[in-house]
Short mmCIF file of C-alpha atoms in Angstrom, two decimals:
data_model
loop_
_atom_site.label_atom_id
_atom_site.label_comp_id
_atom_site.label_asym_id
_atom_site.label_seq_id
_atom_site.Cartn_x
_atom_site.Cartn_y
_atom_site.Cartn_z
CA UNK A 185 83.93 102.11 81.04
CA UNK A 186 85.31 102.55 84.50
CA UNK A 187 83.95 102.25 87.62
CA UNK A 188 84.15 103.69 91.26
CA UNK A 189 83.59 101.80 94.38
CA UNK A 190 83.67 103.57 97.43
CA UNK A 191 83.49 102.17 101.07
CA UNK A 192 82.90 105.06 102.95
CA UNK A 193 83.34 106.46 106.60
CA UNK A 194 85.79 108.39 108.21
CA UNK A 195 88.09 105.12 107.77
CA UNK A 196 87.35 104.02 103.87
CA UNK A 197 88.24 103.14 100.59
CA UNK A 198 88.01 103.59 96.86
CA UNK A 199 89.02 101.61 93.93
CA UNK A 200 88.75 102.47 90.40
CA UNK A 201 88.27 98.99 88.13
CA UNK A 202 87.79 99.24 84.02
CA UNK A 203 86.08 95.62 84.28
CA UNK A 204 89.73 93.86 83.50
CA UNK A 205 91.66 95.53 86.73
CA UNK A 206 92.36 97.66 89.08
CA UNK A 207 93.80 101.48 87.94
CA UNK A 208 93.27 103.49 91.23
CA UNK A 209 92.79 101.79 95.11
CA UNK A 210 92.78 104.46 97.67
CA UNK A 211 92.29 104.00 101.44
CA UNK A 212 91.88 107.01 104.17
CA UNK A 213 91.59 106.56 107.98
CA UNK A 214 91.33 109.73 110.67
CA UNK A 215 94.42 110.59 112.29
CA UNK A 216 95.12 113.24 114.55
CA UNK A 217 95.89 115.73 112.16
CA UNK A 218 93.45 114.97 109.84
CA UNK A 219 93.32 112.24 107.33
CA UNK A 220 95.77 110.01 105.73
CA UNK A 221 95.40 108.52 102.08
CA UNK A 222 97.48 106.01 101.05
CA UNK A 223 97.94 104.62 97.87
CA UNK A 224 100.47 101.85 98.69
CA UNK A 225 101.81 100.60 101.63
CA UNK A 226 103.55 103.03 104.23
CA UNK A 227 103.09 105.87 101.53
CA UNK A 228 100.87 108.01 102.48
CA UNK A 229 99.68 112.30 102.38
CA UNK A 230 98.21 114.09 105.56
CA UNK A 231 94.98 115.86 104.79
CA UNK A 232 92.93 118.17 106.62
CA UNK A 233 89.30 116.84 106.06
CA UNK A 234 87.31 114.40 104.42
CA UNK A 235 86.03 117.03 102.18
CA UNK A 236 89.86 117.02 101.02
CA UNK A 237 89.58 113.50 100.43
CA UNK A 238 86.52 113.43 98.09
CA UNK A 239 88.00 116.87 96.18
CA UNK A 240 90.72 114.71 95.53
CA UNK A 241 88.83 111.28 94.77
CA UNK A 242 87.10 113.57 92.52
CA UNK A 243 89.39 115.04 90.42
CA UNK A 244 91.36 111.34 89.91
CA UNK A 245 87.77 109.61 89.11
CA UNK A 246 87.05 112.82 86.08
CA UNK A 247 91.19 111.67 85.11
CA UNK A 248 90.08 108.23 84.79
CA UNK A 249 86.39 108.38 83.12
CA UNK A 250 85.06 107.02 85.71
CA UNK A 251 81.06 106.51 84.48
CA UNK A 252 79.20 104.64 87.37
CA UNK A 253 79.86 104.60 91.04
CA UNK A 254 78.70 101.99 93.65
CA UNK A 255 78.44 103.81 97.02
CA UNK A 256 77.80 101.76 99.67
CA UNK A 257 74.47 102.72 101.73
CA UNK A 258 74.05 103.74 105.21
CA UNK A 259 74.00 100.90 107.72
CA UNK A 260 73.09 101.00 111.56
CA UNK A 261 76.09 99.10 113.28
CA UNK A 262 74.68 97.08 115.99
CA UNK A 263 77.33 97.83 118.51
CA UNK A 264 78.37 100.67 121.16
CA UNK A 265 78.54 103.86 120.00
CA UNK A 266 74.69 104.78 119.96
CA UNK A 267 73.61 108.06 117.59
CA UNK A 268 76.74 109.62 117.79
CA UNK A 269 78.20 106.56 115.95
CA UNK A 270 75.57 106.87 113.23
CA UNK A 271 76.30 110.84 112.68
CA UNK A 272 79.44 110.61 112.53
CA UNK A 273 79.12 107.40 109.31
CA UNK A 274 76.43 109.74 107.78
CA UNK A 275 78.32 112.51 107.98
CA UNK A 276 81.02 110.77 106.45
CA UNK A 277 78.94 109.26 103.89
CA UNK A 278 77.38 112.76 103.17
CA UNK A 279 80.76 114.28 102.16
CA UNK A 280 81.96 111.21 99.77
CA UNK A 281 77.93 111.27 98.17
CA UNK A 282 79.24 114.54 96.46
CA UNK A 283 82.22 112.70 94.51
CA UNK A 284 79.01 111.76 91.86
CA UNK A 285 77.97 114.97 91.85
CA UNK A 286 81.07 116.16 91.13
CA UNK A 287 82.47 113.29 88.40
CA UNK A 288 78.61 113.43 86.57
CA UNK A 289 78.84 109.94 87.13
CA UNK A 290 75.93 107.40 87.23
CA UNK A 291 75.14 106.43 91.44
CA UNK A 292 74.50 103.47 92.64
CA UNK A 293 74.12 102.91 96.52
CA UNK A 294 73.63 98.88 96.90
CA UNK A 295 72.86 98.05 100.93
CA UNK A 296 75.82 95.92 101.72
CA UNK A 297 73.86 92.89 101.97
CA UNK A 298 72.74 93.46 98.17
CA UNK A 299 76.16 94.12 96.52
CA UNK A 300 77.49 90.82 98.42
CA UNK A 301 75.36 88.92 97.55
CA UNK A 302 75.69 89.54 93.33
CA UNK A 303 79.29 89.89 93.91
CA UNK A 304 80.15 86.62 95.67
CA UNK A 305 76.91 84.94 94.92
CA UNK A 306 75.66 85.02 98.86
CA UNK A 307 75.61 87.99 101.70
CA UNK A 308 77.98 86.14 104.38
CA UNK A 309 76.64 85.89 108.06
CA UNK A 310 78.49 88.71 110.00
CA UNK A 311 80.31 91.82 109.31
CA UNK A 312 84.14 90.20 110.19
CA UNK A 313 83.00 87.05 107.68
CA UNK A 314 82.42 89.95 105.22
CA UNK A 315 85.42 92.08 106.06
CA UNK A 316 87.38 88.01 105.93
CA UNK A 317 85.77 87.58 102.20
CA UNK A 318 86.30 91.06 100.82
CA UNK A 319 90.25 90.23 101.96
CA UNK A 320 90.47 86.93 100.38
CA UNK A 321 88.81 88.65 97.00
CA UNK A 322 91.15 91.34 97.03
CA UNK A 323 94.16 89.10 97.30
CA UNK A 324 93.30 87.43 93.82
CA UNK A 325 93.77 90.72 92.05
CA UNK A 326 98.10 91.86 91.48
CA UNK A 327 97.25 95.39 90.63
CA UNK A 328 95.58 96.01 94.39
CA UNK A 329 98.49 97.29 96.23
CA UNK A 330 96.28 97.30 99.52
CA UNK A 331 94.91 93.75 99.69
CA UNK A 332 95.51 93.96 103.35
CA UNK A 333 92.77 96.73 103.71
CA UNK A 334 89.09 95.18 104.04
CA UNK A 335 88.47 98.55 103.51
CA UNK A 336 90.19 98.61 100.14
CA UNK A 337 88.62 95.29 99.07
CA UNK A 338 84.91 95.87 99.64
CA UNK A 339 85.62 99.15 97.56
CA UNK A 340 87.10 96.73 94.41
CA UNK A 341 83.99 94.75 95.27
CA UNK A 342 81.60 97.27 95.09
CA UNK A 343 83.00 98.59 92.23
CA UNK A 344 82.63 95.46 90.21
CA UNK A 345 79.11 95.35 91.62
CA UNK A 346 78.37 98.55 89.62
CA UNK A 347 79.96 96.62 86.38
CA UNK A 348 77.66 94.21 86.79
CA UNK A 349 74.44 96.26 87.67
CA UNK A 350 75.40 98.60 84.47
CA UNK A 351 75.91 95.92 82.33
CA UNK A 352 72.67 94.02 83.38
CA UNK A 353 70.37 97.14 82.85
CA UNK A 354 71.91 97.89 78.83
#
């Protein structure tokens, strides 16, 4: 079994994890000329849309067999940035919703508050003590080549959230 975790928003991640490690860790981020994936650090490919990014997430989570993805739900920031801040995450999270469609893979979309809480026991106070956790969890796993990307590391987490909701409901 594999499974997809996917942080999503015009900055976001994805990891792939087969329950033992990590085989894929992806993170994207808006730059002028569209987006940038990286794989490692400083590597990176220029893309022209998000929709470019979840063709491509996609066609790597069909390569690896990926069964069940955790994608995070939509959450109202409370900070500046009003409605225009919450189209542009729902449009973001919109686009990425159609990598399950695409893989025929299972969909889970845990609140963030839920996933923390079964994956480190607790949902931490704020969003920068989650963003400081998700870090600090990434760092304990060699095959993440982006543990500096909270991005990156709330994907690994939400992907071993799915492992653990799929295993729970066999």
């Amino acid at each position: 079994m594999a499974y997809l975790g996917i942080d999503p928003g015009h900055t976001g991640g994805a990891v792939v994890w087969d329950g033992v490690e990590v085989c894929l860790a992806w993170e994207w981020k808006r730059v002028d000329d569209g987006y940038r994936i990286r794989t490692e650090p400083r590597v990176g490919t220029v893309v022209e849309d998000l929709s470019v990014v979840a063709l491509r997430l996609s066609s790597e989570a069909r390569r690896l067999c990926v069964d069940v993805i955790a994608l995070e739900a939509l959450y109202v920031p409370r900070k500046a940035g009003g409605y225009a801040s919450v189209l542009r995450a729902a449009e973001a999270r919109g686009i990425l919703s159609q990598v399950a469609m695409w893989t025929g893979a299972e969909l889970y979309e845990p609140r963030p508050a839920e996933w923390r809480k079964r994956v480190w026991g607790r949902a931490p106070g704020n969003r920068h003590e989650a963003k400081r956790r998700a870090r600090i969890h990434g760092e304990t796993y060699p095959g993440l080549l982006l543990p500096k990307s909270d991005h990156v590391c709330e994907a690994l987490c939400l992907a071993q959230f799915a492992e653990m909701r799929w295993t729970s409901e066999e």
